[in-house]
Structures are given as structure tokens and as C-alpha cells.
CSV table of C-alpha atoms and ligand atoms in Angstrom, one decimal:
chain,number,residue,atom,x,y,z
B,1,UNK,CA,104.2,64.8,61.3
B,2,UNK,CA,103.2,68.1,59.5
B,3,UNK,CA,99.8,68.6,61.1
B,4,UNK,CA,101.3,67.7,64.9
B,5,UNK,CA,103.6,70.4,64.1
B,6,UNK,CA,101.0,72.5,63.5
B,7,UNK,CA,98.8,71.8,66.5
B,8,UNK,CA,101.7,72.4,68.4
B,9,UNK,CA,102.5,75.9,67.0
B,10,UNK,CA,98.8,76.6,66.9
B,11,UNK,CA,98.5,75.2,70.8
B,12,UNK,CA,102.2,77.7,71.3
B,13,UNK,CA,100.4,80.2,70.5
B,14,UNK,CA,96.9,79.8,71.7
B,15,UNK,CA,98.9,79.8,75.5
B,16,UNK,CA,101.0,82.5,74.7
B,17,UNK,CA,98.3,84.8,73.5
B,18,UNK,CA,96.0,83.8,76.7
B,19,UNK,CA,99.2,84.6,78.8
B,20,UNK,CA,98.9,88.0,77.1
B,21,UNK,CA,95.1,88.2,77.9
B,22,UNK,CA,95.4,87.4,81.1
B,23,UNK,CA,98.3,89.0,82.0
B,24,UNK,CA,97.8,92.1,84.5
B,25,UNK,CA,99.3,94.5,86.0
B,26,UNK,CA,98.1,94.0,89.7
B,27,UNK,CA,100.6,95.2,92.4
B,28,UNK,CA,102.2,92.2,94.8
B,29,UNK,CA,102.3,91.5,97.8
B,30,UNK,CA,106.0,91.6,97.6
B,31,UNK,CA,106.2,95.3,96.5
B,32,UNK,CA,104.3,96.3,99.2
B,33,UNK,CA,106.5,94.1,101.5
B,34,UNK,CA,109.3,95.8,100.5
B,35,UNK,CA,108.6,99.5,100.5
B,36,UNK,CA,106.5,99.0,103.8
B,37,UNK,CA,109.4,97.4,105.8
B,38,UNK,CA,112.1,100.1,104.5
B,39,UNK,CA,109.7,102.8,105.7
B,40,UNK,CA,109.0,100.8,109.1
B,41,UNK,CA,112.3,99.7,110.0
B,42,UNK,CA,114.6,100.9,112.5
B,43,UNK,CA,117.0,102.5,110.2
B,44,UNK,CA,114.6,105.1,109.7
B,45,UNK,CA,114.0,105.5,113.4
B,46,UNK,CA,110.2,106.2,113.4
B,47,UNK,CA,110.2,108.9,111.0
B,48,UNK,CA,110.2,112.2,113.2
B,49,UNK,CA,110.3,115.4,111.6
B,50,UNK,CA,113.4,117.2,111.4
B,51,UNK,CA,115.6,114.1,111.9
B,52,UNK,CA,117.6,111.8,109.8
B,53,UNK,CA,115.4,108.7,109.2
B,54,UNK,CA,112.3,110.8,108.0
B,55,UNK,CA,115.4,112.4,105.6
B,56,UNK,CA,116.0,108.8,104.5
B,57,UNK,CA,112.3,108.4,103.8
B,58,UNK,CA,112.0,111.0,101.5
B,59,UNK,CA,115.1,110.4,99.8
B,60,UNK,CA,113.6,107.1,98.8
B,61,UNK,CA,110.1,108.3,97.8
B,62,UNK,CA,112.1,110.7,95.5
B,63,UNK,CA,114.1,107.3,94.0
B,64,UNK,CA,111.2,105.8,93.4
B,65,UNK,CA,109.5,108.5,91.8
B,66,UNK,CA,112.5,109.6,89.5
B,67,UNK,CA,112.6,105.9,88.2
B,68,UNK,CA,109.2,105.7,87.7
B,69,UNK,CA,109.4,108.6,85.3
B,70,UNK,CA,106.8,110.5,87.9
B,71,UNK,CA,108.2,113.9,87.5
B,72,UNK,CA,108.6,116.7,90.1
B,73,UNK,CA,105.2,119.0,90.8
B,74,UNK,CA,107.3,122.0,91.8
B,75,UNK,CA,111.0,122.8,90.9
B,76,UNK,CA,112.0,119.2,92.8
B,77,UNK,CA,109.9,116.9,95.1
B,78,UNK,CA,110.4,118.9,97.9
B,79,UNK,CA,107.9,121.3,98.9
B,80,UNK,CA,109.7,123.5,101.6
B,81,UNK,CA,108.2,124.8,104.6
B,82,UNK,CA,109.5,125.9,108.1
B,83,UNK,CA,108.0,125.2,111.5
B,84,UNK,CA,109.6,127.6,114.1
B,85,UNK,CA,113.4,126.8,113.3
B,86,UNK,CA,112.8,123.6,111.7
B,87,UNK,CA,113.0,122.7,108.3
B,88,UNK,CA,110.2,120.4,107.0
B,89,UNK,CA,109.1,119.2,103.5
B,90,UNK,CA,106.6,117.4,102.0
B,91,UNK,CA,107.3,115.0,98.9
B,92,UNK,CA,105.3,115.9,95.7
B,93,UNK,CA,105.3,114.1,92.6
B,94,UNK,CA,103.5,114.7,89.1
B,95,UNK,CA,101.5,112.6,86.4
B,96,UNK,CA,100.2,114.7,84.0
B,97,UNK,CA,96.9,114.0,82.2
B,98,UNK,CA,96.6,113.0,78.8
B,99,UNK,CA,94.1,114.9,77.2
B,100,UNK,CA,94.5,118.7,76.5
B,101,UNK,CA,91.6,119.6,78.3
B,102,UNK,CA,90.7,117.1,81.2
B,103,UNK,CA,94.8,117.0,81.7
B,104,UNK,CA,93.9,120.7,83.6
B,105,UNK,CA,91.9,119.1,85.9
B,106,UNK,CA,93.5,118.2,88.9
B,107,UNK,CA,93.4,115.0,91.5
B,108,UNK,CA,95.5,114.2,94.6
B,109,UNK,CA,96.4,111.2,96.0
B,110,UNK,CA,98.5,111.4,99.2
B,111,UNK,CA,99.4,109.7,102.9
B,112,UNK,CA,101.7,111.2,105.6
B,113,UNK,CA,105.2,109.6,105.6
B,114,UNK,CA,106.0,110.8,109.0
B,115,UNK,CA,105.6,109.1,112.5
B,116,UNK,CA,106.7,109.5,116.0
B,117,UNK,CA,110.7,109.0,116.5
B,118,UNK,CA,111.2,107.4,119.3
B,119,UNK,CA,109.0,107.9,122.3
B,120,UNK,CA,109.4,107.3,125.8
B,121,UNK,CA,107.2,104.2,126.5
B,122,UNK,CA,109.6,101.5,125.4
B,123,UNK,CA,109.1,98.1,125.2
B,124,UNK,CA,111.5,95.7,126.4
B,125,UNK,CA,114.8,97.8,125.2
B,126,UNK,CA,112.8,99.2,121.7
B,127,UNK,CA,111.9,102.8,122.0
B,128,UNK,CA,111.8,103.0,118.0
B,129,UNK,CA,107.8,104.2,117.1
B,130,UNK,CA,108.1,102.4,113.6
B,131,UNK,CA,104.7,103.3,112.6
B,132,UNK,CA,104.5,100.6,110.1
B,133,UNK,CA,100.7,100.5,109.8
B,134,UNK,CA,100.7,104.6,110.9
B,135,UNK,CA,101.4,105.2,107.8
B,136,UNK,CA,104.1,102.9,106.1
B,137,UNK,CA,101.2,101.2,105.2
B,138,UNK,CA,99.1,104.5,103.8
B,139,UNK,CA,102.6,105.6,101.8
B,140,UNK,CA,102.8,102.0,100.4
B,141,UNK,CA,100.0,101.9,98.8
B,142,UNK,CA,100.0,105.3,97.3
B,143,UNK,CA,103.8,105.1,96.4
B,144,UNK,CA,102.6,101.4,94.5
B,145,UNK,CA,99.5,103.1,92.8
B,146,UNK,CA,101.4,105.9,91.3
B,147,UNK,CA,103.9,103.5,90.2
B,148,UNK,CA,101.3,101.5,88.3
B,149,UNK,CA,99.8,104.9,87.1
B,150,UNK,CA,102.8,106.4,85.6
B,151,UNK,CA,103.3,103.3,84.1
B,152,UNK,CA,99.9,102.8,82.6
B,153,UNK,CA,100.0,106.4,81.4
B,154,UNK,CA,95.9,106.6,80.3
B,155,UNK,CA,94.4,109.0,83.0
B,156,UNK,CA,92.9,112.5,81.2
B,157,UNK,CA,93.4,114.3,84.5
B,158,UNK,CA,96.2,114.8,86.0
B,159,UNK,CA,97.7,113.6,88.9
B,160,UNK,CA,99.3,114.9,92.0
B,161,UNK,CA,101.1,111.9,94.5
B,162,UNK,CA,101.5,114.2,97.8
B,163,UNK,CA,103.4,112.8,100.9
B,164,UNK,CA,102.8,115.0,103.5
B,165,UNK,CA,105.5,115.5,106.5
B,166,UNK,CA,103.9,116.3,110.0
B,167,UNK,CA,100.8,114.8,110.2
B,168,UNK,CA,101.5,114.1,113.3
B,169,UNK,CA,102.3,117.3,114.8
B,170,UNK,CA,99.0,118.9,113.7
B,171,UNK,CA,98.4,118.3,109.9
B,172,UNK,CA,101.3,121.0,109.1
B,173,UNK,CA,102.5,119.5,105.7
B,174,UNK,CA,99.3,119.1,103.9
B,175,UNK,CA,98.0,122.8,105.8
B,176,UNK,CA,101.2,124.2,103.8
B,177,UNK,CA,100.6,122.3,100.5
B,178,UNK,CA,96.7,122.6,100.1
B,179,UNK,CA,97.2,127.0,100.5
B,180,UNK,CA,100.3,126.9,98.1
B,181,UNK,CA,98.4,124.6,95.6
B,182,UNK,CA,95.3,126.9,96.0
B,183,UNK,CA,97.9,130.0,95.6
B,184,UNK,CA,98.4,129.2,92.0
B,185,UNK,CA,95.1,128.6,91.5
B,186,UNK,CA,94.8,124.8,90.4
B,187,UNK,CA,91.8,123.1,89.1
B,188,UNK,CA,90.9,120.3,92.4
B,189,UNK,CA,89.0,117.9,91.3
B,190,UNK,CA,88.9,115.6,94.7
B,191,UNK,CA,91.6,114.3,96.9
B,192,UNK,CA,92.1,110.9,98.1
B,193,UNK,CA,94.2,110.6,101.2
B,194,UNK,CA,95.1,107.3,102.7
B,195,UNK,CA,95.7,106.2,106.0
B,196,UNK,CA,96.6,103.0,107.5
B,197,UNK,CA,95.8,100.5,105.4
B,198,UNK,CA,97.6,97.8,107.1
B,199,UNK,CA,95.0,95.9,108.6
B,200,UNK,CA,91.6,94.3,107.4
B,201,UNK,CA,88.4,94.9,109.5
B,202,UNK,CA,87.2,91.8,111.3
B,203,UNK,CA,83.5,92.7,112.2
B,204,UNK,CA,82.9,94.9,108.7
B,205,UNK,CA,81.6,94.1,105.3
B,206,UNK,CA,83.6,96.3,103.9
B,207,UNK,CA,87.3,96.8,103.5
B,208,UNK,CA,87.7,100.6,103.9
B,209,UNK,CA,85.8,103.5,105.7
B,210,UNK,CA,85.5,107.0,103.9
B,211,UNK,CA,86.1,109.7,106.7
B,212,UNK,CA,83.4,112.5,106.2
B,213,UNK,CA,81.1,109.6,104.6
B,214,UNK,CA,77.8,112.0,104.7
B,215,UNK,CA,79.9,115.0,103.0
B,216,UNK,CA,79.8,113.4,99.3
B,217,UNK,CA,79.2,110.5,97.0
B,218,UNK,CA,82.9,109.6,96.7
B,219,UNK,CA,82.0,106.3,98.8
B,220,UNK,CA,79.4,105.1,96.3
B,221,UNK,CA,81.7,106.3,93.6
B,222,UNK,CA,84.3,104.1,94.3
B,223,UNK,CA,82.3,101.1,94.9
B,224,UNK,CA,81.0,102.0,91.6
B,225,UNK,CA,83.8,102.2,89.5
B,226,UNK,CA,85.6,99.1,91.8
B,227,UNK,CA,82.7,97.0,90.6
B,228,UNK,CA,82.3,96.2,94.3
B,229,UNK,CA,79.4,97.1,96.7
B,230,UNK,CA,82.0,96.6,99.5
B,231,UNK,CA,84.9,98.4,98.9
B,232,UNK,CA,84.2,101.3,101.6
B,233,UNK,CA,81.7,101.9,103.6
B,234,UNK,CA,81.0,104.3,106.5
B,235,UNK,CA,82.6,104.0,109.8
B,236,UNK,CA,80.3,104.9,113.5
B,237,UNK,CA,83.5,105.9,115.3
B,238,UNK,CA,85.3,108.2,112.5
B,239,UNK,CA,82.1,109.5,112.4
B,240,UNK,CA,82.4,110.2,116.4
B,241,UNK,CA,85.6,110.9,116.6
B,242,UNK,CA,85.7,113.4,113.5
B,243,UNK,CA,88.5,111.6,112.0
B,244,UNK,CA,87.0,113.5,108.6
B,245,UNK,CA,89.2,116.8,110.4
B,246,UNK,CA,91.9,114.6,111.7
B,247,UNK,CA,93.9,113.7,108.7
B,248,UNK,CA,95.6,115.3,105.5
B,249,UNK,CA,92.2,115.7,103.5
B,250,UNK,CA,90.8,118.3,106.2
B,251,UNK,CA,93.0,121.4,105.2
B,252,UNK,CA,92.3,120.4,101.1
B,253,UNK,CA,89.0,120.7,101.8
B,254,UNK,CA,88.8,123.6,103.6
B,255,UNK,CA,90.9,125.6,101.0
B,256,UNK,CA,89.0,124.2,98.0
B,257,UNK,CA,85.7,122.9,99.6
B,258,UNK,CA,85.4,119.6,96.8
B,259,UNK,CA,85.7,115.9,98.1
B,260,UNK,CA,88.7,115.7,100.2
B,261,UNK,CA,88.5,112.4,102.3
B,262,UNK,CA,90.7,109.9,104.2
B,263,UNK,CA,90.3,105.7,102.9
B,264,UNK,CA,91.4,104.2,105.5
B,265,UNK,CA,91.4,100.5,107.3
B,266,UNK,CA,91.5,101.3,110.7
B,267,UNK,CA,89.6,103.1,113.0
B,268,UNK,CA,91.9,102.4,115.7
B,269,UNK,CA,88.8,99.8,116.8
B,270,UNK,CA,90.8,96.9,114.6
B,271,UNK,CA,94.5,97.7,115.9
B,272,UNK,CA,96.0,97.5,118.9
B,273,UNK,CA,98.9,99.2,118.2
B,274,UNK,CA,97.6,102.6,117.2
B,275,UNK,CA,100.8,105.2,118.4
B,276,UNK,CA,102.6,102.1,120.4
B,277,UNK,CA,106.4,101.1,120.1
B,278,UNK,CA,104.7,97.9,118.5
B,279,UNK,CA,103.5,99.1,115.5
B,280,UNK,CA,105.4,97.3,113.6
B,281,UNK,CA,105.5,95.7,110.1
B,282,UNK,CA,105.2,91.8,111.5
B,283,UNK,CA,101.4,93.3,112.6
B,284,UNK,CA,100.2,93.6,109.1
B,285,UNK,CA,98.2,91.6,106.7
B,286,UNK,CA,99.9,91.7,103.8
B,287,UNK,CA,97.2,89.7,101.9
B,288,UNK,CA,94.7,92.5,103.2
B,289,UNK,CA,96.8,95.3,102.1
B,290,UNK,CA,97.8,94.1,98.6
B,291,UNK,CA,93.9,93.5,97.7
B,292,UNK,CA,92.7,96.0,98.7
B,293,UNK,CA,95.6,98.9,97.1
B,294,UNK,CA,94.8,96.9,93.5
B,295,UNK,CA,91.1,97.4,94.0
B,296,UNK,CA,91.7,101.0,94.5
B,297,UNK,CA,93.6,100.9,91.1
B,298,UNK,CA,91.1,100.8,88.7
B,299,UNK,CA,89.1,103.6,91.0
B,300,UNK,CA,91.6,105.9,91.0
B,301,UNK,CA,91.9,105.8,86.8
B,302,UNK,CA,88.6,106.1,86.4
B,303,UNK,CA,88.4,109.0,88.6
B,304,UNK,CA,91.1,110.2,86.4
B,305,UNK,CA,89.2,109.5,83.1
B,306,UNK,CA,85.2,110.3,83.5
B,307,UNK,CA,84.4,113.0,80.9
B,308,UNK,CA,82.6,114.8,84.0
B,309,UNK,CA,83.7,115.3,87.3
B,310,UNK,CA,81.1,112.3,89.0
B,311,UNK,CA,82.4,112.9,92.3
B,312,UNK,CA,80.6,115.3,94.0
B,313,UNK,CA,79.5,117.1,97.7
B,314,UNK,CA,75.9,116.3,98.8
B,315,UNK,CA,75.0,119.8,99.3
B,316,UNK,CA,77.2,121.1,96.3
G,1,ZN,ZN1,98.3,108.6,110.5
């Protein structure tokens, strides 16, 4: 009777402990559900600049980030700006580094949280530009992996989670943000921006392009440190269509001239919806979305942690 007690403890334990062992901290697919449909649905009203919905928006980025113990960059999230009369401001959130030397060393990760509003091509009776995959989906997973970062607590460097506002009225927020970080003179490392992430490639090996592909090694580096050949790859038509000067990396690069590039899933070639009344969050791949923002987890902590900055510009 003794010993079965025994095995039983010993057994207790031996699942327990593999539980442990096992046990990760991947993000779900529920998470991203959740956050992605808040930001896409009509309450929010497509996100314009200037209006109430994109105030919403940012006054749940900020929740999130205040219980996540991600602290404030500047004096509060909001980094301030004005467009002619309009008052705009980008969302911008801290994790500093670890280690007293490395922790001076800087790395963004950021997506635009705005969209369209409304527009004047309805469907049926819905005129609400939800820009679910446009870039709900970009703000997701960025929003997830500094969740999961903060939490985790281990990179070096440190961390700067940027949500830009008008991306889509010419790049204004991150213009603003990249020439006041370069004002006080931080230490860039790189800058990951993402975009649309929504939706898996059909015809690709890989999950993500890297806009700008030729400009560094951060493509190779992040299959490297994902333990996966095909993670990103390069995409023909960003490469045509310059989407490497089209997104939130393009001003950060230009101030600081280190690896600022767009990851992104779509190159308009794999979505239908791209600026359309029907981009909406019943279009996504869920599955897609939730692999592929935990396989850029472990990439972005290593970036965080290398004693040397590995990512580099070919001609640098
Ligand atoms: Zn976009």
C-alpha cells in the first residue's frame, strides 16, 4: 500500500514537473482575437485621425500598457504633435533593458494604429473602413509581443513599443517620433515595424516579407535567431512598389540610417481587401496570425540580448 503511494506521489510529481517543463508562454489565438476585433470594430469607426474612435484606440493601447507594467517613454504615452489645426499623437511605451550597459542601446518595435474613418465607397449600408488586417492586425501583434516582453523581463536592450498615428495620411506620426527620438540623441539599434499581418501567403515559402530586403541582413537574422529558414523572405512587388519608403520604418531610417524595415504578410497580392469597407476582422486567419507573432517572439529577445549589435546594413 506504502509503495503505490509512492508511485503515485512520484508519478504526481513527475506530471507536474513536465507541466512545468513544458509549459510556455506562447501568445493565443484568443488574445489576438480579442485585441484585433476591439481595434477593428465599428465602435472605433475606422480609426481616422482627429476623431473619436482613433481616441478610443489609444486609450486602450495605454490600458494595456499601464497593466502590463510597460511604462511611459516620454512624460505619458502620448507623444504630441499637430498637423495644421489638428491634434495628433502617437502611443509610446517603454521596457527598459536589463543590463547597465546594453540597457543604452535602443530597439523599436511599432505598427500604425490608424486607418481610414469612414470612406465614401460603402457597401451595402457599411461605410465604416475597419482596417482590421490594415493594421489591427500589425498593432496586435506588437501590442501581444510587448505584453509577453514586459512580462518576461530578460532583454539587455531596451525597448521602445511605438504606435504611430497617421500612417495613412503620409507617414506623419512616425516622421514626428523618429526626429524627436534622434533629438535627444538615443542609441538605435534597429527598428522593426509591422504591418498587416492578418493574412498568410498562399503561393510563398515563407510567412513574412522584409521591405528594403537588399538594405541589411535583418532577414537572415531573424530566420536565424527563429530557428527557421522561412520566417521572411523577400517580396518582388514591395521590392517594385518601394513599400521599404511606404511604411513607419522609412523616416527611422532616414534619421538614423541603421536597419529600419516593415515585416509584413501582405503585399496587397494576398488580400483583396487592401483600403476596402471589407477589411474586416472575419477576413483574417487567426491561426496564421498567432504563429507567426510567437515566432517573432524569441527574435525579438534575442535581438534584445546579443552582446553585439548582429543586425547590420549591407554597405555599413
Ligand atoms: Zn498600413
Amino acid at each position: 500500500m506504502k509503495k503505490v503511494l509512492i508511485a503515485s506521489v512520484i508519478l504526481i510529481l513527475i506530471v507536474f514537473l513536465g507541466f512545468k517543463i513544458f509549459e510556455n508562454d506562447d501568445v493565443s489565438e484568443e488574445e489576438l482575437r480579442v485585441v484585433t476585433s476591439y481595434l477593428a470594430s465599428d465602435e472605433l469607426e475606422g480609426r481616422d485621425i482627429a476623431s473619436v474612435g482613433i481616441e478610443k484606440a489609444a486609450v486602450y493601447l495605454e490600458n494595456v500598457f499601464k497593466k502590463n507594467n510597460i511604462k511611459p517613454y516620454f512624460e505619458t504615452y502620448r507623444d504630441n504633435f499637430k498637423w495644421s489645426a489638428l491634434d495628433l499623437y502617437n502611443i509610446v511605451g517603454y521596457i527598459e533593458g536589463t543590463d547597465p550597459k546594453l540597457k543604452n542601446e535602443v530597439v523599436i518595435i511599432g505598427a500604425h494604429y490608424d486607418h481610414l474613418g469612414t470612406t465614401a465607397e460603402h457597401v451595402g449600408d457599411d461605410e465604416i473602413a475597419n482596417g482590421a488586417n490594415d493594421n489591427a492586425s500589425g498593432t496586435s501583434t506588437v501590442l501581444l509581443l510587448a505584453q509577453r516582453l514586459a512580462k518576461a523581463k530578460k532583454n539587455k536592450r531596451s525597448i521602445i513599443v511605438a504606435f504611430f498615428s497617421a500612417e495613412e495620411k503620409g507617414m506623419l506620426g512616425s516622421k514626428h517620433l523618429a526626429k524627436r527620438l534622434k533629438e535627444e540623441g538615443i542609441d538605435l539599434y534597429t527598428m522593426l515595424n509591422f504591418e498587416m499581418t492578418g493574412v498568410p501567403f498562399k503561393d510563398r515559402d515563407y510567412m513574412a516579407f522584409v521591405t528594403g530586403y537588399d538594405l541589411s541582413n535583418m532577414s537572415q537574422k531573424i530566420n536565424e535567431y527563429a530557428n527557421n529558414d522561412n520566417l521572411t523572405g523577400l517580396s518582388r512587388l514591395s521590392k517594385e512598389r518601394n513599400l521599404f519608403e511606404r511604411s513607419d520604418n522609412f523616416y527611422f531610417y532616414e534619421e538614423f540610417k541603421v536597419p529600419c524595415q516593415t515585416i509584413s504578410c501582405s503585399d496587397v497580392s494576398n488580400y483583396d481587401y487592401y483600403h476596402h469597407v471589407d477589411d474586416e476582422v472575419d477576413k483574417l486567419d487567426f491561426e496564421h496570425m498567432v504563429n507567426f507573432t510567437n515566432a517573432m517572439l524569441p527574435v525579438i529577445e534575442t535581438i534584445c540580448n546579443t552582446p553585439t549589435k548582429e543586425i547590420k546594413l549591407n554597405n555599413g
